[in-house]
Amino acid sequence: MNISEFGINQALKALGINKNNLGSSTGSNFFATGEDIQSFSPVDGELIGIVQASTIEDYEKIIKTASSAFKQWRDKTAPERGEVVRQFGNKLRDFKEPLGKLVSYEMGKSYQEGLGEVQEMIDICDFAVGLSRQLHGLTMHSERPGHRMYEQYHSLGIVGIISAFNFPVAVWAWNTALAWVCGDVCVWKPSEKTPLCGIACQNIIAQVFQENNVPEGVSCLINGDYKVGEFMSKDSRIPLVSATGSTRMGKIVASEVAGRLGKSLLELGGNNAIIVSPDSDLKMTVIGSVFGAVGTAGQRCTSTRRLIIHETIYDKVKNALVEAYKQLKIGNPLDESNHVGPLIDTLAVDSYNNALNKVVEEGGKIIVEGGVLSGEGYESGCYVKPAIAEAKPNFNIVQHETFAPVLYLLKYSGSVENAIEIQNEVKQGLSSSIMTNNLREAELFLSVNGSDCGIANVNIGTSGAEIGGAFGGEKDTGGGRESGSDAWKVYMRRQTNTINYTTDLPLAQGIKFDL
């Protein structure tokens, strides 16, 4: 099937991408003097475009421009900043189709998921607009007569954003929409595997900024490899670094930022499980498990990796999953009849193959065969078959996250407490679910003695999150929270104020200091 039938070239043109010599950006101007980064689509292996990486000299220019812009942006009122974000959300509505197609083509997720990712951007803009009138503090009673105490939040400065390939636009928007209404400016390093998505977003926001006389530097883009992340992590001019990616990467960022006493917001690995109780609904279990395991070809941080099934229904659930997997269609993600697209690149394919080999070496059994697809439509070498393996919880490969569509079936016996213990014994703590119609099991799962993850669901899968709830996890997932609830507070600095409106100067705690 010819990819041009889906309007990729038209989408690139609509997004202002000319395919060559793109790199760093402040406002609408792109510049870079580093090495070329080629963006190949995992869909068909074609070269989409070439960007240039940033050098340290390019980086310095970006940071200085952002620092200057911050001094102007922070002086705008929060509702004024919210108005700019509102217009950005509306502009995203106009560009939803071409941007969704680019996300699908450059990353490899289905077109529907690409559209869904852009919708997440729109939703966080809507959330941030309302938030711009709710950046509230607290007023407290003072122990000293004639005094008033309160807390308030001020803009923080430059927010550095390091995003991953699997959500090449939404995670940036989660951070930047909140940061902007808080009065911060943003410097974004997108994944070098999806650089054109970053350029498309920068082109869209540049239009809004120009229409509102927003200073150059409020939104900055720096393309490059891990070296750019190192620049940002070590730079004391960036008070907050928000990093999404692997646990290995997150530990490096956390160490560097902590070494200069900066703040980091980390969204790292997930090894997510669904507990399937004897009181579960089989149909809901299958739908939630299959989408969780194969959606985005298993490349979501919230993808379902483990299914912990009670022994009394184990065979029933296993057989239903095997039948469901027979119906999966693998192919071009821009063809909406397909369920599963490609992995991001051949390195991801190697990781997938390694996981299947390891689980067999450790004594597991493959019940839905995997494999790399070849032939017409699969020329990129990145298409693989979603696989299911029977395993044991203590297998080394089960304890680690594999960013691919490999689902491990684990068996538990006895009470749901045993299943919760299996779920919690991995190092990651992002998303979790239980399938049950038993109220006591559901409440236990959500209690302090239940799931140790940042996200715990009942009768839905592990994958997918709504704007409004704070997104993030514990343990090796990093502890960060993005998107909803009070996640905005991390993008601001907190200040406690005390005002004395008398002619006396009493000291706290009743201390006497007479002169």
XYZ file of C-alpha atoms in Angstrom:
515
model
C 0.000 0.000 0.000
C 1.422 3.362 -1.039
C 2.016 5.545 1.998
C 1.211 8.675 -0.024
C -2.409 7.539 -0.122
C -2.626 8.606 3.491
C -1.378 12.135 2.876
C 1.973 12.037 4.651
C 3.555 14.508 2.262
C 0.532 16.772 2.633
C 0.756 16.455 6.420
C 4.425 17.422 6.417
C 3.680 20.421 4.221
C 0.798 21.522 6.460
C 3.099 21.309 9.477
C 5.776 23.436 7.801
C 8.388 20.679 7.562
C 10.662 20.896 4.521
C 12.562 17.691 5.430
C 16.042 19.205 5.434
C 18.345 21.270 7.623
C 16.162 21.518 10.701
C 17.653 21.620 14.161
C 17.286 23.858 17.171
C 14.653 26.517 17.474
C 13.641 29.595 19.380
C 10.334 30.888 18.160
C 10.028 30.062 14.477
C 13.738 30.228 13.586
C 15.636 26.955 13.236
C 19.368 26.715 13.401
C 21.994 24.150 14.315
C 25.569 23.449 13.377
C 25.993 19.877 14.610
C 25.823 16.510 12.899
C 22.874 15.328 10.844
C 20.143 13.252 12.483
C 18.152 11.224 9.978
C 14.572 10.341 10.816
C 13.475 7.050 9.236
C 9.906 5.841 9.477
C 9.520 2.391 11.039
C 6.378 2.062 8.911
C 8.195 1.647 5.584
C 11.858 2.374 6.297
C 11.753 5.592 4.280
C 13.763 8.669 5.193
C 11.272 11.320 6.344
C 13.681 14.177 6.934
C 17.037 15.320 8.256
C 17.648 17.547 11.254
C 20.896 18.853 12.606
C 21.999 18.282 16.167
C 22.907 21.166 18.419
C 26.417 21.941 19.495
C 27.319 23.464 22.848
C 27.425 26.848 21.099
C 23.882 26.345 19.790
C 22.803 25.276 23.264
C 24.225 28.416 24.836
C 22.317 30.596 22.401
C 19.082 28.772 23.247
C 19.536 29.090 27.020
C 20.380 32.783 26.830
C 17.335 33.438 24.670
C 15.122 31.450 27.053
C 16.519 33.290 30.083
C 15.755 36.639 28.502
C 12.241 35.544 27.528
C 11.495 34.354 31.063
C 11.919 37.871 32.462
C 9.130 39.076 30.174
C 6.855 36.026 30.283
C 6.714 35.862 34.094
C 5.426 39.449 34.228
C 2.292 38.549 32.308
C -0.619 37.594 34.528
C -1.453 33.908 34.777
C -4.809 34.394 32.957
C -2.972 36.206 30.145
C -0.619 33.245 29.851
C -3.631 30.954 29.964
C -5.148 32.779 27.023
C -2.066 31.993 24.929
C -2.326 28.337 25.929
C -6.039 28.385 25.015
C -5.154 29.580 21.538
C -2.506 26.876 21.280
C -5.147 24.264 22.100
C -7.374 25.647 19.360
C -4.491 25.626 16.897
C -3.883 21.970 17.757
C -7.511 21.271 16.895
C -6.829 22.735 13.452
C -3.723 20.589 13.001
C -4.979 17.418 14.697
C -5.129 15.328 11.527
C -1.700 16.169 10.035
C 0.056 16.052 13.402
C -1.632 12.749 14.252
C -0.465 11.336 10.917
C 3.100 12.487 11.510
C 3.108 10.919 14.989
C 1.846 7.663 13.491
C 4.314 7.673 10.613
C 7.437 8.759 12.501
C 6.813 6.710 15.660
C 4.816 3.775 14.276
C 1.713 3.820 16.461
C -1.722 3.441 14.889
C -3.299 6.497 13.311
C -6.094 6.394 15.906
C -3.493 6.441 18.674
C -1.727 9.311 16.901
C -4.956 11.292 16.884
C -5.473 10.331 20.520
C -2.060 11.685 21.416
C -2.864 15.039 19.848
C -6.172 14.999 21.717
C -4.189 14.621 24.936
C -2.348 17.802 23.990
C -5.649 19.587 23.451
C -6.999 18.290 26.755
C -3.988 19.443 28.770
C -4.298 22.883 27.189
C -7.931 23.040 28.315
C -6.910 21.901 31.788
C -4.110 24.472 31.953
C -6.394 27.322 30.884
C -8.655 26.673 33.864
C -5.634 26.248 36.084
C -4.355 29.688 35.105
C -7.028 31.162 37.393
C -6.396 28.700 40.229
C -2.691 28.941 41.089
C -3.651 29.270 44.703
C -1.740 29.429 47.968
C -2.888 29.277 51.592
C -3.606 31.842 54.288
C -2.767 30.808 57.855
C -3.276 32.303 61.307
C -0.112 33.585 62.918
C 0.811 32.971 66.541
C 1.925 36.615 66.711
C -0.813 39.256 67.160
C -1.175 41.677 64.290
C 0.546 39.375 61.812
C -0.721 37.590 58.714
C 0.865 34.505 57.179
C 0.297 33.083 53.735
C 1.893 30.956 51.059
C 2.183 31.794 47.398
C 3.759 30.267 44.301
C 6.073 32.079 41.884
C 7.356 31.197 38.440
C 10.394 28.944 38.548
C 12.361 29.816 35.402
C 13.534 27.538 32.603
C 12.016 24.064 32.524
C 14.090 21.505 30.652
C 12.015 18.745 29.044
C 13.518 15.465 27.836
C 10.896 13.300 26.140
C 10.825 9.757 24.758
C 9.914 8.445 21.300
C 6.786 6.535 22.320
C 4.763 9.680 23.057
C 6.640 12.171 20.907
C 4.265 15.116 21.410
C 1.863 14.514 24.319
C 4.422 14.320 27.126
C 5.964 17.595 25.994
C 2.510 19.187 26.099
C 1.794 17.763 29.556
C 4.824 19.613 30.840
C 4.836 22.731 28.754
C 1.153 23.694 29.038
C 1.406 23.653 32.835
C 4.822 25.307 32.850
C 3.630 28.122 30.598
C 0.612 29.064 32.703
C 2.914 28.963 35.733
C 5.083 31.591 34.043
C 7.987 29.348 33.072
C 9.703 29.016 29.714
C 10.578 25.626 28.239
C 13.582 24.086 26.528
C 12.651 20.782 24.918
C 14.895 17.948 23.791
C 12.690 15.492 21.881
C 13.836 11.941 21.219
C 16.371 11.712 18.412
C 14.155 8.910 17.061
C 11.211 11.291 16.506
C 12.728 14.740 15.912
C 10.247 15.894 13.266
C 7.345 15.674 15.694
C 9.149 18.220 17.833
C 9.677 20.557 14.904
C 5.999 20.284 13.959
C 4.944 21.301 17.464
C 7.357 24.197 17.466
C 5.965 25.417 14.162
C 2.416 25.303 15.524
C 3.157 27.177 18.747
C 5.275 29.725 16.851
C 2.153 30.850 14.988
C 0.333 31.475 18.265
C 3.293 33.300 19.767
C 3.628 35.598 16.768
C -0.074 36.477 16.907
C 0.253 37.380 20.613
C 3.681 39.063 20.621
C 5.047 36.392 22.956
C 8.832 36.792 23.249
C 11.130 34.475 21.370
C 12.467 31.843 23.749
C 9.301 30.957 25.686
C 9.311 27.714 23.697
C 12.687 26.357 22.625
C 13.628 23.149 20.818
C 17.031 21.469 20.828
C 17.587 18.371 18.719
C 20.439 16.031 19.515
C 21.458 12.866 21.309
C 22.168 12.171 24.965
C 24.765 14.954 25.054
C 22.005 17.583 24.977
C 20.427 15.847 27.978
C 23.773 16.082 29.736
C 23.987 19.813 28.992
C 20.547 20.332 30.513
C 21.084 18.118 33.567
C 24.297 19.902 34.527
C 23.066 23.441 33.842
C 22.245 25.384 37.008
C 20.302 27.888 34.865
C 17.624 25.194 34.490
C 15.993 24.790 37.920
C 13.750 21.901 36.818
C 14.466 19.036 34.437
C 11.524 16.827 33.490
C 12.753 13.559 31.968
C 10.731 10.709 30.488
C 12.449 7.500 29.446
C 14.261 4.483 30.814
C 15.153 3.989 34.456
C 18.827 3.921 33.482
C 18.546 7.345 31.863
C 16.490 8.713 34.744
C 19.071 7.736 37.343
C 21.748 9.625 35.424
C 19.559 12.728 35.137
C 18.536 12.541 38.809
C 22.151 12.263 39.951
C 23.354 15.186 37.849
C 20.459 17.478 38.766
C 20.646 16.583 42.458
C 24.383 17.274 42.415
C 23.617 20.935 41.726
C 20.574 20.890 44.046
C 18.126 21.305 41.205
C 14.710 19.686 40.859
C 13.881 16.734 38.640
C 10.549 15.297 37.561
C 11.032 11.692 36.456
C 8.676 9.443 34.480
C 10.577 6.220 33.921
C 10.026 2.509 33.340
C 6.937 0.446 33.990
C 6.439 -3.319 34.421
C 2.691 -3.236 34.683
C 0.397 -6.060 35.722
C -3.285 -6.922 35.623
C -4.565 -9.204 38.362
C -7.366 -11.453 37.106
C -9.594 -12.603 39.955
C -12.015 -15.569 39.861
C -14.708 -12.874 40.104
C -13.560 -11.090 36.931
C -15.568 -10.456 33.778
C -13.862 -12.513 31.063
C -14.834 -10.251 28.157
C -13.570 -7.102 29.874
C -10.412 -8.933 30.932
C -9.576 -9.969 27.378
C -10.225 -6.531 25.880
C -8.236 -4.717 28.559
C -5.365 -7.184 28.474
C -5.008 -7.339 24.701
C -5.063 -3.577 24.159
C -2.733 -3.083 27.116
C -0.256 -5.614 25.743
C -0.279 -4.821 22.014
C -1.356 -1.150 21.819
C 1.498 0.980 20.444
C 3.177 -2.406 19.808
C 3.826 -2.706 23.540
C 5.830 0.524 23.599
C 3.842 2.429 26.200
C 5.270 2.966 29.661
C 1.842 1.745 30.850
C 1.743 -1.312 28.554
C 0.591 -4.528 30.202
C 3.606 -6.809 30.680
C 2.261 -9.320 33.212
C -1.106 -11.021 33.639
C -1.495 -12.539 37.107
C -4.347 -15.042 36.832
C -5.983 -17.143 39.542
C -5.342 -20.850 39.041
C -9.065 -21.697 38.944
C -9.644 -19.630 35.788
C -6.131 -19.720 34.355
C -6.835 -22.027 31.417
C -10.073 -20.240 30.573
C -8.367 -16.855 30.403
C -5.338 -18.240 28.557
C -7.465 -19.863 25.874
C -9.521 -16.703 25.387
C -6.354 -14.646 24.944
C -4.901 -17.092 22.426
C -8.091 -16.815 20.376
C -8.075 -13.030 20.601
C -4.468 -12.830 19.410
C -5.435 -14.806 16.288
C -7.607 -11.858 15.261
C -4.856 -9.247 15.459
C -3.889 -7.549 12.220
C -0.311 -6.332 11.948
C 0.731 -3.771 9.382
C 0.849 -0.159 8.280
C -0.442 1.837 11.270
C -2.009 4.428 8.985
C -4.361 1.721 7.742
C -7.081 1.813 10.390
C -7.970 -1.852 9.851
C -4.667 -2.846 11.465
C -4.320 -3.272 15.221
C -0.528 -3.346 15.585
C 2.142 -1.281 13.871
C 5.929 -1.590 13.925
C 8.451 -1.257 16.697
C 10.420 1.972 16.603
C 13.603 0.464 15.103
C 15.638 -2.707 14.696
C 17.267 -2.251 18.108
C 13.798 -2.629 19.619
C 13.338 -5.765 17.525
C 16.559 -7.172 18.994
C 15.243 -6.492 22.519
C 11.994 -8.260 21.634
C 13.818 -11.335 20.322
C 16.083 -11.387 23.347
C 13.088 -11.390 25.723
C 11.493 -14.365 23.963
C 14.774 -16.287 24.040
C 15.339 -15.487 27.701
C 11.911 -16.597 28.881
C 12.413 -19.978 27.194
C 15.920 -20.306 28.642
C 14.497 -19.737 32.114
C 11.924 -22.478 31.677
C 8.953 -20.592 30.256
C 6.721 -21.693 27.408
C 5.704 -19.642 24.372
C 1.969 -20.148 23.740
C 1.513 -17.469 21.086
C 4.541 -17.545 18.827
C 6.399 -14.362 18.091
C 8.699 -13.555 15.223
C 9.798 -10.803 12.873
C 7.621 -10.282 9.806
C 9.107 -9.873 6.349
C 7.901 -9.422 2.810
C 5.622 -6.865 1.201
C 4.522 -4.198 3.656
C 7.168 -5.180 6.198
C 10.267 -3.876 4.438
C 11.402 -1.764 7.401
C 12.195 -4.913 9.404
C 10.421 -3.465 12.445
C 7.190 -5.473 12.416
C 6.886 -8.296 14.952
C 4.153 -10.651 16.083
C 2.714 -9.980 19.548
C 3.677 -12.956 21.698
C 2.407 -14.588 24.885
C 4.570 -16.666 27.208
C 3.781 -18.680 30.300
C 6.297 -17.803 32.986
C 6.953 -17.617 36.698
C 7.122 -14.390 38.704
C 10.760 -14.886 39.714
C 12.088 -15.196 36.161
C 14.733 -12.538 35.603
C 13.210 -11.460 32.277
C 9.798 -11.031 33.925
C 11.327 -8.700 36.491
C 12.538 -6.359 33.737
C 10.643 -4.145 31.330
C 10.743 -5.178 27.676
C 9.510 -2.380 25.419
C 7.748 -4.703 22.987
C 4.493 -6.721 22.670
C 5.460 -9.620 24.937
C 2.902 -10.640 27.575
C 3.785 -12.967 30.460
C 1.068 -15.124 32.020
C 1.632 -15.816 35.712
C -0.473 -18.040 37.946
C -1.509 -17.353 41.539
C -3.393 -19.386 44.088
C -5.290 -18.577 47.264
C -6.403 -15.046 48.085
C -5.901 -11.827 46.161
C -3.205 -10.844 48.668
C -0.943 -13.394 46.987
C -1.531 -11.792 43.597
C -0.824 -8.324 44.992
C 2.450 -9.586 46.440
C 3.487 -10.919 43.013
C 2.525 -7.662 41.368
C 4.468 -5.522 43.820
C 7.691 -7.501 43.848
C 9.092 -5.872 40.691
C 11.225 -2.737 40.948
C 8.936 -0.581 38.830
C 5.737 0.979 40.146
C 3.847 2.807 37.425
C 0.469 1.305 36.497
C -1.591 -1.615 37.794
C -5.070 -3.062 37.465
C -7.361 -5.676 38.928
C -10.236 -7.348 37.117
C -12.857 -8.276 39.703
C -16.502 -7.804 40.597
C -15.687 -8.498 44.244
C -15.923 -5.199 46.137
C -13.656 -6.394 48.938
C -10.907 -7.384 46.501
C -11.210 -4.065 44.683
C -10.997 -2.009 47.858
C -8.070 -4.045 49.172
C -6.237 -3.503 45.886
C -6.671 0.267 46.282
C -5.773 0.318 49.978
C -2.435 0.941 51.651
C -1.937 -2.829 51.651
C -2.695 -3.091 47.932
C -0.970 -1.921 44.773
C 2.257 0.033 45.313
C 1.947 1.769 41.938
C 1.193 5.403 41.197
C -1.796 4.276 39.121
C -4.192 1.578 40.339
C -7.289 0.709 38.308
C -10.301 -1.541 38.782
C -11.934 -3.219 35.775
C -9.933 -1.302 33.203
C -6.476 -2.028 31.825
C -3.125 -0.547 32.775
C -2.766 1.464 29.590
C -4.190 4.912 29.040
C -4.633 7.854 31.367
C -6.933 10.852 31.452
C -5.890 14.461 31.770
C -6.970 15.602 35.227
C -5.454 12.829 37.296
C -1.806 13.055 38.241
C 0.248 10.669 36.090
C 3.327 8.900 37.429
C 4.677 6.076 39.540
C 6.859 5.015 42.418
C 10.099 3.061 42.955
C 12.156 2.806 39.754
C 9.463 4.713 37.896
C 10.915 7.837 39.495
C 8.194 9.332 41.699
C 7.277 12.181 39.361
C 3.743 13.402 38.693
C 2.623 15.133 35.515
C -0.576 16.309 33.890
C -3.445 16.739 36.347
C -4.334 17.315 39.995
C -1.744 19.549 41.721
C 1.150 18.549 39.446
C 1.466 22.268 38.596
C 3.232 22.908 41.893
C 6.475 21.293 40.737
C 6.773 23.982 38.043
C 6.746 26.793 40.610
C 8.739 27.891 43.617
C 6.945 28.058 46.931
C 7.209 31.058 49.227
C 5.924 31.643 52.769
C 5.148 35.273 53.643
C 4.554 36.954 56.986
C 3.291 40.530 57.240
C 3.404 42.552 60.448
C 0.821 45.338 60.356
C 1.447 46.634 63.920
C 3.977 48.998 65.457
C 5.477 46.220 67.615
C 7.922 43.457 66.700
C 7.057 40.312 68.687
C 9.221 37.267 67.929
C 7.977 33.785 67.200
C 7.914 31.136 69.940
C 7.684 33.931 72.502
C 11.402 34.689 72.351
C 12.419 37.899 74.157
C 15.061 40.146 72.650
C 14.863 43.540 74.331
C 17.188 46.399 73.486
